[in-house]
Short mmCIF file of C-alpha atoms in Angstrom, two decimals:
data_model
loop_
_atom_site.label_atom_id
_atom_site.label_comp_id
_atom_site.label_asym_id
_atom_site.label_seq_id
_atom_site.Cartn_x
_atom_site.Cartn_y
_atom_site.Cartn_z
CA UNK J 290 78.43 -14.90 -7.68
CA UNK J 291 78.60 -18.08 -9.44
CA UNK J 292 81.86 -20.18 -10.27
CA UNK J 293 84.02 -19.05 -12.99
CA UNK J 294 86.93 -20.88 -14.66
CA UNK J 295 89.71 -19.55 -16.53
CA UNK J 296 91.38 -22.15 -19.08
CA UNK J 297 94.86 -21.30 -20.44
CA UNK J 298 96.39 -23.64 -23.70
CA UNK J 299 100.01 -21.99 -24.30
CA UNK J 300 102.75 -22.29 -26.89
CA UNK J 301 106.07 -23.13 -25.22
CA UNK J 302 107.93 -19.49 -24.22
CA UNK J 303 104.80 -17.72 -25.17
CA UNK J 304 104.18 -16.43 -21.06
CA UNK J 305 101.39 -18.54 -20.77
CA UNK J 306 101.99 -19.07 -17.51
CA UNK J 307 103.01 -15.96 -15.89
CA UNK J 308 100.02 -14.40 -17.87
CA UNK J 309 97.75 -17.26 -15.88
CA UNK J 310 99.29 -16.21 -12.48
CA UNK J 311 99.12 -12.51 -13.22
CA UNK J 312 95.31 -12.96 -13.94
CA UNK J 313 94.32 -15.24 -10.67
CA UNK J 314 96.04 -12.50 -8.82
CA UNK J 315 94.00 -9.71 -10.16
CA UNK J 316 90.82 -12.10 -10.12
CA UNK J 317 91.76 -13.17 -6.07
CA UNK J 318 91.27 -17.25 -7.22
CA UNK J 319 93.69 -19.88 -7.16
CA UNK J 320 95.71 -20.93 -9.90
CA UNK J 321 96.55 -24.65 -11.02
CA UNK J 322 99.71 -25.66 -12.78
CA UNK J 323 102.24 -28.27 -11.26
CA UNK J 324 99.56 -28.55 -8.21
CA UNK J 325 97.22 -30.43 -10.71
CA UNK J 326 99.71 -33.04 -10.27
CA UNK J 327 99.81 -32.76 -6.58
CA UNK J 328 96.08 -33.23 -6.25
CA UNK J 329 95.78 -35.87 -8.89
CA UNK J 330 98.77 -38.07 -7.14
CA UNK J 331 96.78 -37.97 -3.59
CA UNK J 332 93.75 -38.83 -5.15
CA UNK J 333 94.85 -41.88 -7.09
CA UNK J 334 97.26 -43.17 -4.78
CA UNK J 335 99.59 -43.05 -8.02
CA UNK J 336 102.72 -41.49 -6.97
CA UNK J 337 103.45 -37.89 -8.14
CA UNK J 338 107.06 -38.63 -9.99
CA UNK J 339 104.36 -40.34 -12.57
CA UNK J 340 102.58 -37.73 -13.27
CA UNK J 341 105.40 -35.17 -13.71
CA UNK J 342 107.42 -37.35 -15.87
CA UNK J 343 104.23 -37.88 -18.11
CA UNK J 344 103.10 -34.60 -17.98
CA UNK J 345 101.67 -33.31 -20.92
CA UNK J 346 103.49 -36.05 -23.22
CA UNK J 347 102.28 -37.57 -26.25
CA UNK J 348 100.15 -40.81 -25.08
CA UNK J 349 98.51 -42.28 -28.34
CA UNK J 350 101.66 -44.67 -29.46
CA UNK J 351 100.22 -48.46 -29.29
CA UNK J 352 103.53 -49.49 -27.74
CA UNK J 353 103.61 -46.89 -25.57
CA UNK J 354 100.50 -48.19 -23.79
CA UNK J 355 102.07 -52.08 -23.99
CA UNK J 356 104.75 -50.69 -21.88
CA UNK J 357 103.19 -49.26 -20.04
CA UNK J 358 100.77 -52.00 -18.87
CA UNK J 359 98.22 -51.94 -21.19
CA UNK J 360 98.46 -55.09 -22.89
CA UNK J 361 96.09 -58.21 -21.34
CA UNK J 362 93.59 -56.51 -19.93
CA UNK J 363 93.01 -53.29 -17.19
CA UNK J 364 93.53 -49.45 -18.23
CA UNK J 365 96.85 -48.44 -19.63
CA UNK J 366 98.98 -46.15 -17.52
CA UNK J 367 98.90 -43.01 -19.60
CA UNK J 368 94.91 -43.48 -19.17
CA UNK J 369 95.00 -43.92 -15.66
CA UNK J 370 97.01 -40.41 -15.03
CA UNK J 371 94.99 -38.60 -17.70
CA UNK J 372 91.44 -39.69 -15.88
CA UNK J 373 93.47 -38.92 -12.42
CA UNK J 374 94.15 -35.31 -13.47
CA UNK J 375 90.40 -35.15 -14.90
CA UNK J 376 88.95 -36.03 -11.68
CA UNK J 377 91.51 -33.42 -9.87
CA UNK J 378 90.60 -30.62 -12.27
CA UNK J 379 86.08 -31.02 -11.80
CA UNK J 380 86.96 -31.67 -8.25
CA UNK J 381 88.75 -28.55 -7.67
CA UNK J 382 86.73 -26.33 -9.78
CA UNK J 383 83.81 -27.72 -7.45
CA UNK J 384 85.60 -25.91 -4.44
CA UNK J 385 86.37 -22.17 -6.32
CA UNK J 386 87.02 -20.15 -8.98
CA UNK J 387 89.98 -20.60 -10.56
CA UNK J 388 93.05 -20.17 -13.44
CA UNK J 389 93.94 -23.67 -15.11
CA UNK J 390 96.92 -24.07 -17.21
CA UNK J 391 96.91 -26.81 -19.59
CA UNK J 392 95.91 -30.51 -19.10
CA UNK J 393 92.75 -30.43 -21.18
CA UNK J 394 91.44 -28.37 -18.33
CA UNK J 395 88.82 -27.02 -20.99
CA UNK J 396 88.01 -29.95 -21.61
CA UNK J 397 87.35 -31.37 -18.04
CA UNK J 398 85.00 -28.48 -17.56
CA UNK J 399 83.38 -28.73 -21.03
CA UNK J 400 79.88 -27.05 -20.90
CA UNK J 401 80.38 -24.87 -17.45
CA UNK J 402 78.15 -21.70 -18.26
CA UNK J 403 80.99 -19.54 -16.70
CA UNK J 404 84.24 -21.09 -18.24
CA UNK J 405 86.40 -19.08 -20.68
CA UNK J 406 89.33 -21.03 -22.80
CA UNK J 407 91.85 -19.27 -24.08
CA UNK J 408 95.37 -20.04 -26.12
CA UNK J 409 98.16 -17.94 -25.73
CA UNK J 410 100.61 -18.21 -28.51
CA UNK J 411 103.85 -16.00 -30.24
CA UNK J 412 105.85 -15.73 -33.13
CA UNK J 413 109.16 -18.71 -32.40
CA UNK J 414 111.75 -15.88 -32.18
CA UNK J 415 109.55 -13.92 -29.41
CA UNK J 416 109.74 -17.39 -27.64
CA UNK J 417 113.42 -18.40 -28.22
CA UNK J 418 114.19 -15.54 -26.75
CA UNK J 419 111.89 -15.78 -24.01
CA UNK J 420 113.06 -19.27 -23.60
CA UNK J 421 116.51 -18.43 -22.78
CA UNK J 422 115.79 -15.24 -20.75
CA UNK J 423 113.23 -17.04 -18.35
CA UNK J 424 114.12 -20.98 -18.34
CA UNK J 425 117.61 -20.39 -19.02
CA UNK J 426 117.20 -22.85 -22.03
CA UNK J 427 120.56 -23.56 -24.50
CA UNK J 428 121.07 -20.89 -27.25
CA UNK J 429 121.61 -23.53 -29.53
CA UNK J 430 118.88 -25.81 -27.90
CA UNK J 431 115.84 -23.31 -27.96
CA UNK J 432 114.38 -23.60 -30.89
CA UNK J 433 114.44 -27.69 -31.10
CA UNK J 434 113.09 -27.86 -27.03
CA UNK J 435 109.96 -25.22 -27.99
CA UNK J 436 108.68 -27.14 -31.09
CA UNK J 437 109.27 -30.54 -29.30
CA UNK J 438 107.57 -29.35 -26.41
CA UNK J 439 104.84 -27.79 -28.65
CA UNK J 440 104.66 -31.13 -30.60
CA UNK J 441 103.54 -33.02 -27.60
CA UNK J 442 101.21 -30.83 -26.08
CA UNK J 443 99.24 -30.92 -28.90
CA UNK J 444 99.69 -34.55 -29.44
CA UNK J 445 98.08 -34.37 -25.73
CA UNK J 446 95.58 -32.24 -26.07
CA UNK J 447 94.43 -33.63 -30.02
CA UNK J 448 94.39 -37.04 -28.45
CA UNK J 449 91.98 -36.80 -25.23
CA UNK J 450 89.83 -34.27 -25.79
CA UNK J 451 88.77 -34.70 -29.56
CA UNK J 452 89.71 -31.03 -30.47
CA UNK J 453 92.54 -29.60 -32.64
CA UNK J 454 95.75 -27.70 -29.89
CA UNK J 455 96.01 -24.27 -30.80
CA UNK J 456 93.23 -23.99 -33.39
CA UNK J 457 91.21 -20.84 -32.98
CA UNK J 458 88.16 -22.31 -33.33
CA UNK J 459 88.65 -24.30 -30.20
CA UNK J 460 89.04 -21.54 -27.96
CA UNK J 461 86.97 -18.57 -26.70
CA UNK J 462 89.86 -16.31 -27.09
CA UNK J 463 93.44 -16.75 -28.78
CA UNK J 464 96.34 -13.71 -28.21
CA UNK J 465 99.84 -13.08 -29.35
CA UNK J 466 101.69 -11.99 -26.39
CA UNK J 467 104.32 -11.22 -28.87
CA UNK J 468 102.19 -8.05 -29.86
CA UNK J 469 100.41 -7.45 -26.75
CA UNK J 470 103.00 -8.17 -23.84
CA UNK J 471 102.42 -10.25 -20.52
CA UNK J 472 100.31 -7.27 -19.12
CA UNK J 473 98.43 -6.97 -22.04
CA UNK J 474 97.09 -10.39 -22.52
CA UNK J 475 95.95 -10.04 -18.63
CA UNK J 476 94.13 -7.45 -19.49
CA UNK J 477 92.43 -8.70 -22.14
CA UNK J 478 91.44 -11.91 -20.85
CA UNK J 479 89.84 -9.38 -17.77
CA UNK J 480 87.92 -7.89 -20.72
CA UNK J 481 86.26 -10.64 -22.17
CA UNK J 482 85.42 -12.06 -19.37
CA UNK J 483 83.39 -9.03 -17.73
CA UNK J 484 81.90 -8.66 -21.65
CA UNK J 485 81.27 -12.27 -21.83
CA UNK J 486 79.45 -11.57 -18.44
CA UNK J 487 77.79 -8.78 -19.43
CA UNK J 488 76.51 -10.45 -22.48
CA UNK J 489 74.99 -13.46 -20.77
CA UNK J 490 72.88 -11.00 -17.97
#
């Protein structure tokens, strides 16, 4: 069977994640989150506390890059990690199948015959709530961490790979886990894909 990848774009609290584990698990194929960062780091020879503390940040501020060595000549920082993790992502996907969560992961695989891209998103009260349950976030905190989270992910996302964060037309499939639950979504995702499948035998 050929190679297929699995792209997951999430709001902040919308189970994203847990939806992205539940579905390598039922698919038997790895799934990439924080290990992205892992790979990336031993590739590059740039040390992993980098990555982590730019992870997923907003990286298109002119004086962001000065600071962070871009000024004079060479490839600014923020570059350097994003290209890392874009190397780690085609060079994993060239070993298996696999679930990707964020990181312009659809984008690194742009134009794969067997790669589906989906967003999972909620209503902010669904994720406040999940936000507090799951990542033990501050009552009075939850709302203002989400959005700012949300804010730069997209910033991320809109800046390197060209495409609008969250916008349906960017994705193969987009579901509220708000209305279908964590189970739900996995589900669904497992029925596109073997329709997507089916569609392009």
């Amino acid at each position: 069977m050929d190679k297929f990848y699995i792209t997951i774009g999430r709001q902040y609290g919308s189970g994203g994640k847990e939806i992205g584990q539940k579905l390598a698990a039922r698919l038997e194929v790895p799934f990439y989150d924080k290990e992205l960062l892992t790979a990336a780091a031993k590739q590059s020879g740039i040390c992993e506390e980098m990555f982590e503390a730019h992870d997923e940040k907003p990286t298109n501020s002119f004086l962001y890059s000065l600071v962070m060595g871009g000024y004079g000549g060479g490839t600014p920082m923020n570059h350097k990690l994003f290209l890392a993790q874009f190397d780690a992502i085609k060079d994993l996907a060239k070993k298996s199948s696999c679930v990707i969560l964020g990181r312009c992961a659809d984008y690194a695989l742009e134009g794969h015959p067997h790669l589906i891209n989906v967003f999972i998103h909620a209503d902010i009260d669904f994720r406040v709530r999940r936000g507090i349950a799951t990542y033990n976030l501050d009552p009075n905190k939850a709302k203002d961490i989400i959005l700012k989270t949300d804010k730069g992910r997209a910033s991320y996302y809109n800046f390197y790979s060209g495409k609008k964060w969250g916008q349906a037309d960017t994705y193969d499939l987009c579901i509220n886990s708000a209305k279908v639950g964590i189970d739900g979504a996995v589900d669904m995702i497992l029925d596109f894909m073997n329709r997507a499948r089916s569609n392009q035998n």
